Amino acid sequence: MSYKAEYIWIDGTLPTAKLRSKTKIVETGAEPPLWGFDGSSTNQADGRSSDCVLKPVFTCPDPLRGGADALVLCEVLDTDLSPHASNTRAELREVAERFAAQEPLFGIEQEYTFFRGSRPLGFPENGFPAPQGGYYCGVGADEIFGREVVEAHLDNCLKAGLGLSGINAEVMPGQWEFQVGPLGPLQVADQLWVARWLLYRTAEDFGVSATLDPKPAKGDWNGAGAHTNFSTRRMREGYEAIVAACEALGEGDKPLTHVRAYGAGVESRLTGAHETAPWDEYSYGVSDRGASVRIPWQVEKDGKGYIEDRRPNANVDPYVVTRLMVDTCCAALEKAGLD
Ligand code: ADP
Ligand code: MN
Ligand code: MN
Ligand code: MN
């Protein structure tokens, strides 16, 4: 007896990595073993020494195949079993371990856009749909495009046991969001990558593609982000740590260091319009959807909770944004005795 294990990994495509996967038949009862692939076809090796290693790090039920079949998210290693240059998870592992005692949690809001052919779903063959206004959390065939795909994706994520906390229709037609978390840094990032893979895979069956392009339609249309909500135990207990985390993100070269790692094309989305702050100006504020970092009104009212970094692009690497936020905020909280 055997089961099908779909090995999923992140490739070396620049500036934005792509997901890849292939199937291994594994004996029932056995854990998915180390495996390999041709790195010269994924921008991870040259043809003369093309072997890369897949190391399973997160396994969950495969909701598409069902039964005992599994999805197996992997880290990519070199043949000496050290992390491959494209392996951003390995760097997060170290930082997450160093600050584990602060119990960081993340909730990431993944926005994305469906396309059929070269147009966003809901955009007519010629011209444009009615301007933004009615689509966000809308209802009805004149405003909603792709709900059947969204529902199937949500069901698949829940069947896989992923920690999704909600979905909603977004501001532009064909644009949607799902939220993963709150979860620890490695968990949220692993599960977001698997949820992205399930999004592409689910949409495939409907003849639709999904993109994380941060600015899928030029002009007066919202971009697509990945707002990253963050807290530590002390932030969940009091307001002083909330303010300290917001200040830490604004210190010295932190704003630019963060923004540059928040996804290719981030300047095209963080224009200062469409519910964004300009990419080169750091700010934070309560309820402010035009700030880089927002403190939700409920958090100010309760005097504790979490902050929302609104800058990350939809195409951000969750291993990178969580590492930077833990590194910047937890180090500052430690220094301030708020750890
Ligand atoms: P928005 O109003 O910005 O659209 P959402 O409801 O889409 O907010 O997303 C809020 C996110 O914040 C969710 O993913 C949720 O899991 C996350 N979240 C809630 N509490 C915390 C917390 N204490 N720490 C980190 N993330 C949190
Ligand atoms: Mn949201
Ligand atoms: Mn949103
Ligand atoms: Mn948000």
Short mmCIF file of C-alpha atoms in Angstrom, two decimals, residues 182-336:
data_model
loop_
_atom_site.label_atom_id
_atom_site.label_comp_id
_atom_site.label_asym_id
_atom_site.label_seq_id
_atom_site.Cartn_x
_atom_site.Cartn_y
_atom_site.Cartn_z
CA PRO A 182 -2.63 34.16 14.07
CA LEU A 183 0.23 31.66 14.18
CA GLY A 184 3.95 31.63 15.02
CA PRO A 185 6.40 32.93 12.37
CA LEU A 186 7.37 29.58 10.79
CA GLN A 187 3.82 28.21 10.98
CA VAL A 188 2.17 31.24 9.38
CA ALA A 189 4.74 31.38 6.58
CA ASP A 190 4.65 27.62 5.85
CA GLN A 191 0.85 27.63 5.82
CA LEU A 192 0.67 30.74 3.63
CA TRP A 193 2.92 29.09 1.03
CA VAL A 194 0.73 25.97 1.04
CA ALA A 195 -2.44 28.12 0.86
CA ARG A 196 -0.95 29.91 -2.18
CA TRP A 197 -0.20 26.57 -3.83
CA LEU A 198 -3.79 25.46 -3.12
CA LEU A 199 -5.07 28.72 -4.62
CA TYR A 200 -3.27 28.15 -7.93
CA ARG A 201 -4.17 24.47 -7.95
CA THR A 202 -7.85 25.04 -7.15
CA ALA A 203 -8.21 27.83 -9.73
CA GLU A 204 -6.57 25.57 -12.34
CA ASP A 205 -9.66 23.29 -12.22
CA PHE A 206 -11.85 26.32 -13.07
CA GLY A 207 -9.70 27.46 -16.00
CA VAL A 208 -8.75 30.59 -14.08
CA SER A 209 -5.32 31.78 -12.95
CA ALA A 210 -4.53 33.68 -9.76
CA THR A 211 -1.75 36.23 -9.49
CA LEU A 212 -0.01 37.94 -6.57
CA ASP A 213 1.00 40.84 -8.87
CA PRO A 214 1.04 43.92 -6.58
CA LYS A 215 -0.46 46.18 -9.27
CA PRO A 216 -2.39 43.91 -11.66
CA ALA A 217 -4.38 46.74 -13.30
CA LYS A 218 -2.81 50.10 -14.12
CA GLY A 219 -4.77 53.24 -13.37
CA ASP A 220 -7.28 54.00 -10.64
CA TRP A 221 -7.43 50.48 -9.23
CA ASN A 222 -6.22 49.23 -5.86
CA GLY A 223 -3.03 47.17 -5.78
CA ALA A 224 -2.71 43.85 -3.95
CA GLY A 225 -0.95 43.65 -0.60
CA ALA A 226 -0.18 41.23 2.19
CA HIS A 227 -0.87 43.26 5.34
CA THR A 228 1.14 41.60 8.10
CA ASN A 229 -0.40 41.69 11.58
CA PHE A 230 2.06 41.15 14.41
CA SER A 231 2.14 40.81 18.17
CA THR A 232 4.34 39.52 20.97
CA ARG A 233 3.10 38.36 24.38
CA ARG A 234 3.92 41.79 25.86
CA MET A 235 2.06 43.56 23.00
CA ARG A 236 -0.97 41.36 23.72
CA GLU A 237 -0.72 42.47 27.37
CA GLY A 238 -0.13 46.24 27.18
CA TYR A 239 0.09 49.38 25.04
CA GLU A 240 3.68 50.38 25.85
CA ALA A 241 4.98 47.43 23.83
CA ILE A 242 2.60 48.28 20.95
CA VAL A 243 4.07 51.79 20.66
CA ALA A 244 7.63 50.47 21.10
CA ALA A 245 7.14 48.07 18.17
CA CYS A 246 5.77 50.88 15.93
CA GLU A 247 8.73 53.10 16.88
CA ALA A 248 11.23 50.29 16.27
CA LEU A 249 9.98 49.85 12.69
CA GLY A 250 10.65 53.58 12.07
CA GLU A 251 14.20 53.71 13.42
CA GLY A 252 17.29 54.57 11.32
CA ASP A 253 17.55 52.50 8.17
CA LYS A 254 14.74 50.09 9.20
CA PRO A 255 11.99 51.61 7.02
CA LEU A 256 14.02 51.22 3.82
CA THR A 257 15.50 47.84 4.79
CA HIS A 258 11.98 46.52 5.35
CA VAL A 259 10.30 48.09 2.33
CA ARG A 260 13.02 46.86 -0.06
CA ALA A 261 12.35 43.29 1.09
CA TYR A 262 8.54 43.57 0.97
CA GLY A 263 8.09 42.26 -2.57
CA ALA A 264 9.15 43.20 -6.13
CA GLY A 265 7.41 46.31 -7.43
CA VAL A 266 6.57 47.64 -3.97
CA GLU A 267 7.10 51.26 -5.12
CA SER A 268 4.42 50.82 -7.78
CA ARG A 269 1.90 49.95 -5.08
CA LEU A 270 2.96 52.19 -2.17
CA THR A 271 2.17 55.45 -3.94
CA GLY A 272 0.35 57.23 -1.12
CA ALA A 273 -3.00 56.66 -2.88
CA HIS A 274 -5.35 53.66 -2.72
CA GLU A 275 -5.07 53.13 1.05
CA THR A 276 -1.25 53.12 1.10
CA ALA A 277 1.54 55.27 2.53
CA PRO A 278 4.36 56.42 0.19
CA TRP A 279 7.09 53.74 0.16
CA ASP A 280 9.82 56.20 1.25
CA GLU A 281 7.99 57.77 4.22
CA TYR A 282 7.45 55.80 7.42
CA SER A 283 4.44 56.58 9.61
CA TYR A 284 2.15 54.86 12.07
CA GLY A 285 -1.26 55.74 13.47
CA VAL A 286 -4.48 54.52 15.02
CA SER A 287 -7.10 53.41 12.46
CA ASP A 288 -5.01 55.05 9.73
CA ARG A 289 -5.20 53.14 6.43
CA GLY A 290 -2.91 55.77 4.90
CA ALA A 291 -0.10 54.96 7.36
CA SER A 292 2.71 52.43 6.90
CA VAL A 293 1.71 50.73 10.14
CA ARG A 294 -1.82 50.83 11.57
CA ILE A 295 -2.84 50.31 15.17
CA PRO A 296 -6.44 48.99 14.94
CA TRP A 297 -8.95 51.15 16.90
CA GLN A 298 -9.90 48.19 19.08
CA VAL A 299 -6.24 47.84 20.10
CA GLU A 300 -6.09 51.47 21.24
CA LYS A 301 -9.40 51.05 23.08
CA ASP A 302 -8.30 47.84 24.84
CA GLY A 303 -4.77 49.17 25.40
CA LYS A 304 -3.27 45.95 24.00
CA GLY A 305 -3.32 43.64 20.97
CA TYR A 306 -1.34 43.81 17.71
CA ILE A 307 -0.12 46.12 14.93
CA GLU A 308 -0.65 45.90 11.16
CA ASP A 309 2.26 46.52 8.79
CA ARG A 310 0.38 47.56 5.63
CA ARG A 311 3.45 47.79 3.39
CA PRO A 312 4.16 44.19 2.29
CA ASN A 313 3.15 43.42 -1.29
CA ALA A 314 0.92 40.48 -2.16
CA ASN A 315 4.04 38.88 -3.69
CA VAL A 316 6.16 39.20 -0.51
CA ASP A 317 8.02 36.14 0.75
CA PRO A 318 6.37 35.42 4.14
CA TYR A 319 9.65 33.90 5.42
CA VAL A 320 11.28 37.31 4.81
CA VAL A 321 8.62 39.66 6.20
CA THR A 322 8.18 37.61 9.39
CA ARG A 323 11.96 37.39 9.91
CA LEU A 324 12.42 41.15 9.51
CA MET A 325 9.53 42.01 11.83
CA VAL A 326 10.64 39.59 14.55
CA ASP A 327 14.25 40.74 14.21
CA THR A 328 13.45 44.48 14.32
CA CYS A 329 10.62 44.52 16.87
CA CYS A 330 11.74 41.76 19.25
CA ALA A 331 15.32 43.11 19.47
CA ALA A 332 13.94 46.60 20.32
CA LEU A 333 11.44 45.20 22.83
CA GLU A 334 14.24 43.23 24.49
CA LYS A 335 16.40 46.35 24.70
CA ALA A 336 13.51 48.29 26.27
#
